[in-house]
Amino acid sequence: MTTHLSAPPALELVVLDMAGTTVLDGGVVETAFQRAAERTGVADGMPWDDALAHVRATMGQSKIDVFTHLAGGDRAAAEQATAAFEGAYAEIVAEQGVTEIPGAADAIQGLKDAGLTVVLTTGFAPVTRDALIDGLGWSDLVDLALSPVDAGRGRPAPDLVLTALIRTQTSAVASVAVAGDTVSDVESGRRAGAGFVAGVLTGAHDSSALELAGADVVLPDVTHLRSALAERALLALAPSA
Ligand SMILES: [Mg+2]
């Protein structure tokens, strides 16, 4: 017998990361970083292996913050490198196209069918974010997409999650679920007070890193999110159509 001391809050909003969570990355971010570094010399002050290790560890954070570190605090150099990164990312998208994490669009639609609002968040600038969304044909699928510039600070700060809550008029932080592939995604969800935070294994970081960051659960991919929410009675599983 199960005793419920209090009913869990009704979930209203799901905040999903883009690259590595809903959008297949396939090394595109790393390649774009490499092109930006080559074109601007932003990481010339450190061994490339160290720069790449920093890029991997900080995956999910605001790109300007990552480049500011690589540039040794030189904000102007970081801004130039960020512009080069966005340009390189757009080139690669044009060369290779954009691919969803398999099943992501259906998963998002399933969350919406369950009555939830779905917001995408990213560390990319709006121009890159919108190129991805247009490439996937998701403009009408998601309710909103946010970049760090729309929110204030990038991840791991809570700003993107809290801005999603405010913009969608969600009732409470406990009514928000967050899912992402990086430690920064999980930390931003925890810092925002989200009621449920999931890590996914389709991107940058592994299960132990995501659990250590405070994930309530680590899922193979975003297609498992809806059932994970239903298992915790955060969501009523709609009868299968
Ligand atoms: Mg990501």
XYZ file of C-alpha atoms and ligand atoms in Angstrom:
242
model
C 0.000 0.000 0.000
C 1.226 3.452 -0.849
C 0.478 6.427 1.319
C 0.579 9.851 -0.274
C 1.290 12.556 2.273
C 0.505 15.207 -0.273
C -0.290 15.193 -3.937
C 2.646 16.133 -6.143
C 2.255 19.448 -7.938
C 0.723 19.282 -11.359
C 3.371 19.567 -14.021
C 2.811 22.368 -16.523
C 6.084 23.130 -18.281
C 8.890 21.018 -19.737
C 12.170 22.766 -20.521
C 14.304 20.790 -22.963
C 17.855 21.470 -24.063
C 18.583 21.434 -27.794
C 22.012 20.059 -28.905
C 22.540 16.570 -27.476
C 19.028 16.384 -25.997
C 16.516 17.015 -28.801
C 18.899 17.893 -31.653
C 21.576 15.410 -32.726
C 24.981 16.957 -32.209
C 27.360 14.425 -33.766
C 30.413 16.514 -32.928
C 29.092 19.638 -34.671
C 29.678 21.831 -31.619
C 33.269 20.649 -31.279
C 33.941 21.138 -34.986
C 32.472 24.642 -34.858
C 34.642 25.441 -31.842
C 37.702 24.205 -33.714
C 36.913 26.327 -36.782
C 36.294 29.393 -34.599
C 39.571 28.847 -32.741
C 41.495 28.442 -35.995
C 39.948 31.566 -37.493
C 40.336 33.846 -34.487
C 43.256 32.370 -32.537
C 41.088 32.645 -29.414
C 42.590 29.535 -27.815
C 46.183 30.127 -28.906
C 47.174 30.786 -25.313
C 46.670 27.142 -24.299
C 47.306 23.653 -25.695
C 44.463 22.605 -28.007
C 43.820 19.466 -25.926
C 43.224 21.666 -22.878
C 40.937 23.956 -24.853
C 38.941 20.986 -26.166
C 38.697 19.498 -22.670
C 37.266 22.818 -21.455
C 34.802 22.906 -24.342
C 33.628 19.376 -23.490
C 33.363 20.029 -19.756
C 31.386 23.235 -20.264
C 29.084 21.902 -22.968
C 25.652 23.444 -22.504
C 26.921 26.725 -21.120
C 26.734 30.067 -22.869
C 29.273 30.069 -25.691
C 30.448 33.596 -24.842
C 31.317 32.398 -21.321
C 33.266 29.436 -22.693
C 35.214 31.644 -25.113
C 35.897 34.234 -22.407
C 37.682 31.502 -20.450
C 39.605 30.307 -23.529
C 40.616 33.909 -24.295
C 42.010 34.359 -20.797
C 39.291 36.847 -19.864
C 39.566 39.002 -23.010
C 35.894 39.786 -23.604
C 36.413 41.428 -27.019
C 38.328 38.380 -28.276
C 35.601 36.177 -26.837
C 32.880 38.098 -28.670
C 34.788 37.804 -31.938
C 35.252 34.072 -31.369
C 31.578 33.618 -30.499
C 30.595 35.269 -33.774
C 33.052 32.966 -35.579
C 31.549 29.976 -33.743
C 28.002 30.898 -34.746
C 29.159 31.346 -38.357
C 30.988 28.021 -38.361
C 28.007 26.254 -36.794
C 25.725 27.652 -39.500
C 28.184 26.453 -42.180
C 28.207 22.947 -40.755
C 24.406 22.899 -40.520
C 24.262 24.004 -44.162
C 26.784 21.288 -45.126
C 25.288 18.446 -43.107
C 21.697 19.457 -42.407
C 20.058 19.156 -39.004
C 18.868 15.898 -37.492
C 16.729 15.347 -34.457
C 17.621 12.938 -31.701
C 15.592 9.963 -32.996
C 12.006 10.300 -31.765
C 12.458 13.774 -30.280
C 9.693 15.470 -32.270
C 7.225 12.718 -31.368
C 8.332 12.946 -27.745
C 7.733 16.705 -27.708
C 4.337 16.218 -29.335
C 3.511 13.569 -26.725
C 4.317 15.983 -23.902
C 2.145 18.620 -25.548
C -0.668 16.102 -26.017
C -0.444 15.492 -22.256
C -1.276 19.162 -21.767
C 2.231 20.450 -21.130
C 3.966 23.515 -22.513
C 7.360 22.752 -24.095
C 10.197 25.274 -24.211
C 13.584 24.644 -25.824
C 16.714 26.207 -24.334
C 20.248 26.444 -25.661
C 23.649 27.996 -25.121
C 23.617 29.117 -28.773
C 22.848 32.613 -29.996
C 19.334 33.177 -31.391
C 20.533 33.032 -35.024
C 21.964 29.522 -34.547
C 19.029 28.397 -32.435
C 16.542 29.540 -35.071
C 18.542 27.927 -37.901
C 18.263 24.600 -36.059
C 14.545 25.002 -35.368
C 13.850 26.023 -38.968
C 15.985 23.147 -40.256
C 13.932 20.699 -38.209
C 10.605 22.358 -39.040
C 9.833 22.717 -35.342
C 8.598 26.338 -35.280
C 5.030 25.243 -34.694
C 5.958 22.264 -32.535
C 7.545 24.111 -29.608
C 5.922 26.878 -27.625
C 9.078 28.940 -27.187
C 12.857 28.740 -27.626
C 15.305 30.700 -25.505
C 18.975 31.630 -25.776
C 21.094 33.062 -22.944
C 20.638 36.581 -24.344
C 16.862 36.194 -23.830
C 17.276 35.277 -20.190
C 20.312 36.985 -18.699
C 22.903 34.414 -17.722
C 23.455 31.138 -19.526
C 23.551 27.785 -17.780
C 24.392 26.633 -15.146
C 22.606 29.762 -13.839
C 18.844 29.198 -13.426
C 17.916 32.099 -15.730
C 16.840 30.125 -18.812
C 14.529 27.866 -16.809
C 13.078 30.759 -14.818
C 12.594 32.845 -17.960
C 10.767 29.911 -19.545
C 8.520 29.790 -16.461
C 7.792 33.521 -16.581
C 7.233 33.675 -20.318
C 4.796 30.742 -20.235
C 3.052 31.915 -17.050
C 3.721 28.614 -15.311
C 2.262 28.515 -11.780
C 5.262 27.403 -9.742
C 8.852 26.209 -10.052
C 7.686 22.823 -8.779
C 5.508 22.576 -11.899
C 8.561 22.661 -14.158
C 10.483 19.645 -15.463
C 13.918 20.076 -17.036
C 15.828 17.638 -19.235
C 19.268 17.946 -20.755
C 22.462 16.119 -21.690
C 24.941 18.171 -19.660
C 25.893 18.842 -16.065
C 25.018 22.490 -16.732
C 21.475 21.576 -17.775
C 20.952 19.593 -14.577
C 22.502 22.290 -12.377
C 20.377 25.012 -13.960
C 17.245 22.963 -13.304
C 18.220 22.335 -9.684
C 19.121 25.983 -9.091
C 15.774 27.044 -10.573
C 13.931 24.776 -8.116
C 12.394 22.662 -10.857
C 10.163 19.868 -9.588
C 11.856 17.258 -11.749
C 15.250 17.232 -13.447
C 16.324 14.515 -15.873
C 19.653 13.859 -17.521
C 19.773 12.191 -20.934
C 22.605 10.100 -22.380
C 22.438 11.261 -26.012
C 24.936 14.067 -25.629
C 27.981 15.312 -23.799
C 28.024 13.853 -20.295
C 27.726 10.405 -18.756
C 25.357 8.980 -16.193
C 27.586 9.458 -13.148
C 28.289 13.114 -14.000
C 24.576 13.824 -14.476
C 23.634 12.040 -11.233
C 26.350 13.875 -9.325
C 24.957 17.161 -10.647
C 21.615 16.290 -9.034
C 19.528 14.622 -11.726
C 16.422 12.889 -10.359
C 16.847 10.308 -13.090
C 19.132 9.642 -16.033
C 17.301 8.457 -19.137
C 18.640 6.803 -22.302
C 17.067 9.619 -24.319
C 14.283 12.211 -24.344
C 11.720 9.712 -25.642
C 11.680 8.163 -22.142
C 10.769 11.438 -20.432
C 7.009 11.178 -20.631
C 6.867 7.724 -19.052
C 9.390 8.817 -16.395
C 7.076 11.686 -15.462
C 4.055 9.396 -15.451
C 5.854 6.883 -13.193
C 6.288 9.617 -10.615
C 2.621 10.601 -10.890
C 3.657 13.975 -12.279
C 1.727 13.272 -15.412
C -1.322 11.268 -16.261
C -0.548 8.841 -19.060
C -3.077 9.559 -21.741
C -4.791 6.509 -23.184
C -2.909 5.401 -26.254
C -4.339 6.902 -29.397
Mg 23.094 20.076 -24.811
